[in-house]
Coordinates of N, CA and C in Angstrom, one line a residue:
M1340 N 117.7 149.1 -1.4 CA 118.1 150.1 -0.5 C 119.7 150.3 -0.5
K1341 N 120.4 149.1 -0.5 CA 121.8 149.2 -0.6 C 122.3 149.9 -1.9
N1342 N 121.5 149.7 -2.9 CA 121.8 150.3 -4.2 C 121.8 151.8 -4.0
T1343 N 120.8 152.3 -3.3 CA 120.7 153.8 -3.2 C 121.8 154.3 -2.3
E1344 N 122.2 153.6 -1.2 CA 123.2 154.0 -0.3 C 124.6 154.0 -1.1
E1345 N 124.8 153.0 -1.9 CA 126.1 152.9 -2.6 C 126.2 154.0 -3.6
T1346 N 125.0 154.4 -4.2 CA 125.0 155.5 -5.1 C 125.3 156.8 -4.4
F1347 N 124.8 157.0 -3.2 CA 125.1 158.2 -2.4 C 126.6 158.3 -2.0
E1348 N 127.1 157.1 -1.6 CA 128.5 157.1 -1.2 C 129.4 157.4 -2.4
E1349 N 129.1 156.8 -3.5 CA 129.9 157.0 -4.7 C 129.9 158.4 -5.1
T1350 N 128.7 159.0 -5.0 CA 128.6 160.4 -5.4 C 129.4 161.3 -4.5
L1351 N 129.3 161.0 -3.2 CA 130.1 161.8 -2.2 C 131.6 161.7 -2.5
V1352 N 132.1 160.5 -2.8 CA 133.5 160.3 -3.0 C 133.9 160.7 -4.4
H1353 N 133.2 160.3 -5.4 CA 133.7 160.6 -6.7 C 132.9 161.6 -7.5
G1354 N 131.9 162.2 -6.9 CA 131.0 163.0 -7.6 C 131.5 164.4 -7.8
S1355 N 131.0 165.2 -8.8 CA 131.4 166.5 -9.0 C 130.6 167.5 -8.1
E1356 N 131.0 168.7 -8.2 CA 130.4 169.7 -7.3 C 129.0 169.9 -7.6
A1357 N 128.6 169.8 -8.9 CA 127.2 169.9 -9.3 C 126.4 168.7 -8.7
E1358 N 127.0 167.5 -8.8 CA 126.3 166.4 -8.3 C 126.1 166.5 -6.8
L1359 N 127.1 167.0 -6.1 CA 127.0 167.2 -4.7 C 126.0 168.2 -4.3
Q1360 N 125.9 169.2 -5.1 CA 124.9 170.3 -4.8 C 123.5 169.7 -5.0
E1361 N 123.4 168.9 -6.1 CA 122.1 168.3 -6.4 C 121.7 167.3 -5.3
L1362 N 122.7 166.5 -4.8 CA 122.4 165.6 -3.7 C 122.0 166.3 -2.5
K1363 N 122.7 167.4 -2.2 CA 122.4 168.2 -1.1 C 121.0 168.8 -1.1
A1364 N 120.6 169.3 -2.3 CA 119.3 169.9 -2.5 C 118.2 168.7 -2.3
W1365 N 118.5 167.6 -2.9 CA 117.6 166.5 -2.7 C 117.4 166.1 -1.2
L1366 N 118.6 166.0 -0.5 CA 118.5 165.7 0.9 C 117.7 166.8 1.7
F1367 N 117.9 168.0 1.3 CA 117.2 169.1 2.0 C 115.7 169.0 1.7
R1368 N 115.3 168.7 0.5 CA 113.9 168.5 0.1 C 113.3 167.3 0.8
E1369 N 114.1 166.2 0.9 CA 113.7 165.0 1.5 C 113.5 165.3 3.0
N1370 N 114.4 166.0 3.6 CA 114.3 166.4 5.0 C 113.1 167.2 5.3
I1371 N 112.7 168.2 4.4 CA 111.5 169.0 4.6 C 110.3 168.1 4.4
R1372 N 110.3 167.2 3.4 CA 109.2 166.3 3.2 C 109.0 165.4 4.4
L1373 N 110.1 164.9 5.0 CA 110.0 164.0 6.2 C 109.5 164.8 7.4
A1374 N 109.9 166.1 7.5 CA 109.5 166.9 8.6 C 108.0 167.2 8.5
T1375 N 107.6 167.5 7.2 CA 106.2 167.8 7.0 C 105.3 166.6 7.2
A1376 N 105.8 165.4 6.8 CA 105.1 164.2 7.0 C 105.0 163.9 8.4
T1377 N 106.1 164.1 9.2 CA 106.1 163.9 10.6 C 105.1 164.8 11.3
K1378 N 105.0 166.1 10.9 CA 104.1 167.0 11.5 C 102.6 166.6 11.2
E1379 N 102.4 166.2 9.9 CA 101.1 165.7 9.5 C 100.7 164.5 10.3
L1380 N 101.7 163.6 10.5 CA 101.4 162.4 11.3 C 101.1 162.7 12.7
E1381 N 101.8 163.7 13.3 CA 101.6 164.1 14.7 C 100.2 164.8 14.8
R1382 N 99.9 165.6 13.7 CA 98.5 166.3 13.7 C 97.4 165.2 13.6
M1383 N 97.6 164.2 12.8 CA 96.6 163.1 12.7 C 96.5 162.3 14.0
Q1384 N 97.7 162.1 14.7 CA 97.6 161.4 15.9 C 96.8 162.2 17.0
E1385 N 97.1 163.5 17.0 CA 96.4 164.4 17.9 C 94.9 164.4 17.6
Q1386 N 94.5 164.5 16.3 CA 93.1 164.4 15.9 C 92.5 163.1 16.3
F1387 N 93.3 162.0 16.0 CA 92.8 160.7 16.4 C 92.6 160.6 17.9
L1388 N 93.5 161.1 18.7 CA 93.4 161.1 20.2 C 92.2 161.9 20.6
K1389 N 92.0 163.1 20.0 CA 90.8 163.9 20.3 C 89.5 163.1 20.0
E1390 N 89.5 162.5 18.8 CA 88.3 161.8 18.4 C 88.1 160.6 19.3
K1391 N 89.2 159.9 19.7 CA 89.1 158.8 20.6 C 88.5 159.3 22.0
I1392 N 88.9 160.4 22.5 CA 88.4 160.9 23.8 C 86.9 161.3 23.6
Q1393 N 86.6 162.0 22.5 CA 85.2 162.4 22.2 C 84.3 161.1 22.1
F1394 N 84.8 160.1 21.4 CA 84.1 158.9 21.3 C 83.9 158.2 22.6
Q1395 N 84.9 158.2 23.5 CA 84.8 157.6 24.8 C 83.7 158.4 25.6
E1396 N 83.8 159.7 25.5 CA 82.8 160.5 26.2 C 81.4 160.2 25.7
E1397 N 81.2 160.2 24.4 CA 79.9 159.8 23.8 C 79.5 158.5 24.3
M1398 N 80.4 157.5 24.3 CA 80.0 156.2 24.8 C 79.6 156.2 26.3
K1399 N 80.3 157.0 27.1 CA 79.9 157.1 28.5 C 78.5 157.7 28.6
L1400 N 78.3 158.7 27.8 CA 77.0 159.4 27.8 C 75.9 158.4 27.4
L1401 N 76.1 157.7 26.3 CA 75.2 156.8 25.8 C 74.9 155.6 26.8
N1402 N 76.0 155.1 27.4 CA 75.9 154.1 28.4 C 75.0 154.6 29.6
H1403 N 75.3 155.8 29.9 CA 74.5 156.4 31.0 C 73.0 156.5 30.6
K1404 N 72.8 157.0 29.4 CA 71.4 157.1 28.9 C 70.7 155.7 28.9
I1405 N 71.5 154.7 28.4 CA 70.9 153.4 28.3 C 70.6 152.8 29.7
S1406 N 71.5 153.0 30.7 CA 71.3 152.6 32.0 C 70.1 153.3 32.7
S1407 N 70.0 154.6 32.4 CA 68.8 155.4 32.9 C 67.5 154.9 32.3
E1408 N 67.5 154.6 31.0 CA 66.3 154.1 30.3 C 66.0 152.7 30.8
R1409 N 67.0 151.9 31.1 CA 66.7 150.6 31.6 C 66.1 150.7 33.0
Q1410 N 66.6 151.6 33.8 CA 66.1 151.9 35.2 C 64.7 152.4 35.1
R1411 N 64.4 153.3 34.1 CA 63.1 153.9 34.0 C 62.1 152.8 33.5
L1412 N 62.6 151.9 32.6 CA 61.8 150.8 32.1 C 61.5 149.9 33.2
K1413 N 62.5 149.6 34.0 CA 62.3 148.7 35.2 C 61.2 149.3 36.1
E1414 N 61.3 150.6 36.4 CA 60.4 151.2 37.3 C 59.0 151.2 36.7
D1415 N 58.9 151.5 35.4 CA 57.6 151.5 34.7 C 57.0 150.1 34.8
N1416 N 57.8 149.1 34.6 CA 57.3 147.7 34.6 C 56.8 147.4 36.0
Q1417 N 57.6 147.8 37.1 CA 57.1 147.6 38.4 C 55.8 148.3 38.7
F1418 N 55.7 149.6 38.2 CA 54.5 150.4 38.4 C 53.3 149.7 37.7
F1419 N 53.6 149.2 36.5 CA 52.5 148.5 35.7 C 52.1 147.3 36.5
E1420 N 53.0 146.5 37.0 CA 52.7 145.3 37.8 C 51.9 145.6 39.0
K1421 N 52.2 146.7 39.7 CA 51.4 147.1 40.9 C 50.0 147.5 40.5
K1422 N 49.9 148.3 39.4 CA 48.6 148.7 38.9 C 47.8 147.5 38.5
L1423 N 48.4 146.5 37.8 CA 47.7 145.3 37.5 C 47.3 144.5 38.7
E1424 N 48.1 144.5 39.7 CA 47.8 143.8 40.9 C 46.6 144.4 41.6
I1425 N 46.6 145.8 41.6 CA 45.5 146.5 42.2 C 44.2 146.3 41.5
L1426 N 44.3 146.3 40.1 CA 43.1 146.0 39.3 C 42.6 144.6 39.5
Q1427 N 43.5 143.6 39.6 CA 43.1 142.3 39.8 C 42.4 142.1 41.2
S1428 N 43.0 142.7 42.2 CA 42.4 142.6 43.5 C 41.1 143.4 43.5
G1429 N 41.0 144.5 42.8 CA 39.7 145.2 42.7 C 38.7 144.4 42.0
F1430 N 39.0 143.7 40.9 CA 38.1 142.9 40.2 C 37.6 141.7 41.1
S1431 N 38.6 141.1 41.8 CA 38.2 140.0 42.7 C 37.3 140.5 43.8
Q1432 N 37.6 141.7 44.3 CA 36.7 142.2 45.4 C 35.3 142.5 44.8
L1433 N 35.3 143.1 43.6 CA 34.0 143.3 42.9 C 33.2 142.0 42.7
D1434 N 33.9 141.0 42.3 CA 33.3 139.7 42.1 C 32.7 139.2 43.5
I1435 N 33.5 139.3 44.5 CA 33.0 138.9 45.9 C 31.8 139.7 46.2
D1436 N 31.9 141.0 46.0 CA 30.7 141.9 46.4 C 29.5 141.5 45.5
R1437 N 29.7 141.3 44.2 CA 28.6 140.9 43.3 C 28.0 139.6 43.8
R1438 N 28.8 138.6 44.2 CA 28.2 137.4 44.7 C 27.4 137.6 46.0
R1439 N 28.0 138.4 46.9 CA 27.3 138.7 48.1 C 26.0 139.4 47.8
L1440 N 26.0 140.4 46.9 CA 24.8 141.1 46.5 C 23.8 140.2 45.9
D1441 N 24.2 139.3 45.0 CA 23.3 138.3 44.4 C 22.6 137.5 45.5
K1442 N 23.4 137.1 46.5 CA 22.8 136.3 47.6 C 21.8 137.1 48.4
E1443 N 22.2 138.4 48.6 CA 21.3 139.3 49.3 C 20.0 139.5 48.5
W1444 N 20.1 139.7 47.2 CA 18.9 139.9 46.4 C 18.1 138.6 46.4
A1445 N 18.7 137.5 46.3 CA 18.0 136.2 46.4 C 17.3 136.1 47.7
R1446 N 17.9 136.4 48.8 CA 17.3 136.4 50.1 C 16.1 137.3 50.2
L1447 N 16.3 138.6 49.7 CA 15.2 139.5 49.7 C 14.1 139.1 48.8
A1448 N 14.4 138.5 47.7 CA 13.3 138.0 46.8 C 12.5 136.9 47.5
A1449 N 13.2 136.0 48.2 CA 12.6 135.0 48.9 C 11.7 135.5 50.0
E1450 N 12.2 136.5 50.7 CA 11.4 137.2 51.8 C 10.2 137.9 51.2
R1451 N 10.3 138.5 50.0 CA 9.2 139.2 49.4 C 8.1 138.1 49.0
E1452 N 8.6 137.0 48.5 CA 7.6 136.0 48.1 C 6.9 135.5 49.3
I1453 N 7.6 135.3 50.4 CA 7.0 134.8 51.6 C 6.1 135.8 52.1
M1454 N 6.5 137.1 52.1 CA 5.6 138.2 52.6 C 4.4 138.3 51.8
G1455 N 4.5 138.2 50.5 CA 3.4 138.4 49.6 C 2.4 137.2 49.7
E1456 N 2.8 136.1 50.0 CA 2.0 134.9 50.1 C 1.3 134.7 51.4
R1457 N 1.9 135.3 52.4 CA 1.4 135.0 53.8 C 0.2 136.0 54.1
T1458 N -0.9 135.5 54.5 CA -2.0 136.3 54.9 C -2.5 135.8 56.2
V1459 N -2.9 136.7 57.0 CA -3.4 136.4 58.4 C -4.8 137.0 58.5
Y1460 N -5.7 136.3 59.2 CA -7.0 136.8 59.4 C -7.2 137.2 60.8
E1461 N -7.5 138.5 61.0 CA -7.7 139.1 62.3 C -9.1 139.8 62.3
N1462 N -9.9 139.5 63.2 CA -11.2 140.2 63.3 C -12.0 139.9 62.1
G1463 N -11.8 138.8 61.4 CA -12.6 138.5 60.2 C -12.0 139.2 59.0
L1464 N -10.9 140.0 59.1 CA -10.3 140.7 57.9 C -9.0 140.0 57.5
E1465 N -8.8 140.0 56.2 CA -7.5 139.4 55.7 C -6.4 140.4 55.9
V1466 N -5.3 140.1 56.6 CA -4.3 141.0 56.9 C -3.0 140.4 56.4
S1467 N -2.2 141.2 55.7 CA -0.9 140.7 55.3 C 0.1 140.8 56.4
V1468 N 1.3 140.3 56.1 CA 2.4 140.4 57.1 C 2.7 141.9 57.4
F1469 N 2.5 142.8 56.4 CA 2.8 144.2 56.7 C 2.0 144.8 57.7
F1470 N 0.7 144.4 57.7 CA -0.2 145.0 58.6 C -0.7 144.1 59.7
Q1471 N 0.0 143.0 60.0 CA -0.3 142.1 61.0 C -0.3 142.8 62.4
G1472 N -1.3 142.5 63.2 CA -1.4 143.1 64.5 C -2.2 144.4 64.5
V1473 N -2.6 144.9 63.3 CA -3.3 146.2 63.2 C -4.8 145.8 63.5
S1474 N -5.3 146.6 64.4 CA -6.7 146.3 64.8 C -7.7 147.4 64.6
N1475 N -7.2 148.6 64.3 CA -8.1 149.7 64.0 C -7.5 150.6 63.0
P1476 N -8.4 151.5 62.4 CA -7.9 152.4 61.4 C -6.8 153.3 61.7
L1477 N -6.7 153.7 63.0 CA -5.6 154.6 63.4 C -4.3 153.9 63.4
S1478 N -4.2 152.7 63.9 CA -3.0 151.9 63.9 C -2.6 151.5 62.5
L1479 N -3.7 151.3 61.6 CA -3.5 151.0 60.2 C -2.7 152.2 59.5
K1480 N -3.2 153.4 59.8 CA -2.6 154.6 59.2 C -1.2 154.7 59.7
K1481 N -0.9 154.5 61.0 CA 0.4 154.7 61.6 C 1.4 153.6 60.9
R1482 N 0.9 152.4 60.9 CA 1.8 151.3 60.3 C 2.0 151.6 58.8
Y1483 N 1.0 152.1 58.1 CA 1.2 152.5 56.7 C 2.3 153.6 56.5
K1484 N 2.3 154.6 57.4 CA 3.3 155.7 57.3 C 4.7 155.1 57.6
D1485 N 4.8 154.2 58.6 CA 6.0 153.6 59.0 C 6.6 152.8 57.8
L1486 N 5.7 152.0 57.2 CA 6.2 151.1 56.1 C 6.6 152.0 54.9
I1487 N 5.9 153.1 54.6 CA 6.3 154.0 53.5 C 7.6 154.6 53.8
K1488 N 7.9 154.9 55.0 CA 9.3 155.5 55.3 C 10.4 154.4 55.1
I1489 N 10.1 153.2 55.4 CA 11.1 152.2 55.2 C 11.2 151.8 53.8
F1490 N 10.2 151.5 53.0 CA 10.3 150.9 51.7 C 10.1 151.9 50.6
H1491 N 10.1 153.2 50.8 CA 10.0 154.2 49.8 C 11.2 154.0 48.8
P1492 N 10.9 154.1 47.5 CA 12.0 153.9 46.5 C 13.2 154.8 46.6
D1493 N 13.0 156.0 47.2 CA 14.1 156.9 47.4 C 15.1 156.5 48.5
N1494 N 14.6 155.6 49.3 CA 15.5 155.1 50.4 C 16.4 154.0 49.9
L1495 N 17.4 153.7 50.7 CA 18.4 152.6 50.3 C 17.8 151.3 50.2
S1496 N 16.9 151.0 51.1 CA 16.2 149.7 51.1 C 14.8 149.7 50.4
G1497 N 14.6 150.8 49.7 CA 13.3 151.0 49.1 C 13.1 150.2 47.8
D1498 N 11.8 150.0 47.5 CA 11.5 149.1 46.3 C 10.1 149.6 45.8
K1499 N 10.0 149.8 44.5 CA 8.8 150.3 43.9 C 7.7 149.2 44.0
E1500 N 8.1 147.9 43.7 CA 7.1 146.8 43.8 C 6.5 146.7 45.3
M1501 N 7.4 146.8 46.2 CA 7.0 146.7 47.6 C 6.0 147.8 48.0
I1502 N 6.3 149.0 47.5 CA 5.4 150.2 47.8 C 4.1 149.9 47.2
Q1503 N 4.1 149.4 46.0 CA 2.8 149.2 45.3 C 2.0 148.1 46.0
R1504 N 2.7 147.1 46.5 CA 2.0 146.0 47.3 C 1.5 146.6 48.6
I1505 N 2.3 147.4 49.3 CA 1.8 148.0 50.5 C 0.6 148.9 50.3
N1506 N 0.7 149.7 49.2 CA -0.5 150.6 48.9 C -1.7 149.8 48.6
R1507 N -1.6 148.7 47.8 CA -2.8 147.9 47.5 C -3.4 147.3 48.8
E1508 N -2.5 146.8 49.7 CA -3.0 146.2 50.9 C -3.6 147.3 51.9
Y1509 N -3.0 148.4 51.9 CA -3.5 149.5 52.7 C -4.9 149.9 52.3
E1510 N -5.0 150.1 50.9 CA -6.3 150.5 50.4 C -7.4 149.5 50.7
S1511 N -7.0 148.2 50.5 CA -7.9 147.1 50.8 C -8.3 147.1 52.3
L1512 N -7.3 147.2 53.2 CA -7.7 147.1 54.6 C -8.4 148.4 55.0
K1513 N -8.1 149.5 54.4 CA -8.8 150.8 54.8 C -10.3 150.7 54.4
S1514 N -10.5 150.2 53.2 CA -11.9 150.0 52.8 C -12.6 149.0 53.6
S1515 N -11.9 147.9 54.0 CA -12.5 146.9 54.9 C -12.9 147.4 56.2
Y1516 N -12.0 148.3 56.8 CA -12.3 148.9 58.1 C -13.5 149.8 58.0
E1517 N -13.5 150.6 56.9 CA -14.7 151.5 56.7 C -15.9 150.7 56.5
G1518 N -15.8 149.6 55.7 CA -17.0 148.7 55.5 C -17.4 148.0 56.8
F1519 N -16.4 147.6 57.6 CA -16.7 146.9 58.9 C -17.4 147.9 59.9
K1520 N -16.9 149.2 59.9 CA -17.5 150.2 60.8 C -19.0 150.4 60.4
Q1521 N -19.3 150.4 59.1 CA -20.6 150.7 58.6 C -21.6 149.6 58.9
A1522 N -21.1 148.4 58.9 CA -22.0 147.3 59.2 C -22.3 147.1 60.6

């Protein structure tokens, strides 16, 4: 660098008019080149600043989206956990209800066995628990209608087997009463 400065000073002091003109033109070109380079640098700095601001805005937007998605995911997870909890409680309630229903069916089956096996003799006729206390054809018919209303399969407590058993016993008792009257 000192070498170039010494050359400039020497040309200024000892140089000819042509050398001075050439140095002047070179300095002018160098000045324009530096001004152009400075403007280009300023333009690049402005562009860099704009890109930096744009990048920061994009980062803010992406961070906002990420936080929104995290919040949505958290809410979805909570919703899923609540649904799972509801399903689990529903299944446990169904299990409780199933066990209760199984006990009820077992109790009803035991009652049916007891009812089917018990027979009582009245007035010399075999009478099941269904028709116990029936002493004449009219009360037999009334009891039969009442039992049909109770145990008909279309009813909540109805049962096809029970109706068949009632019908068999009714027909048996009805024929017995008719045979008893004729004798």
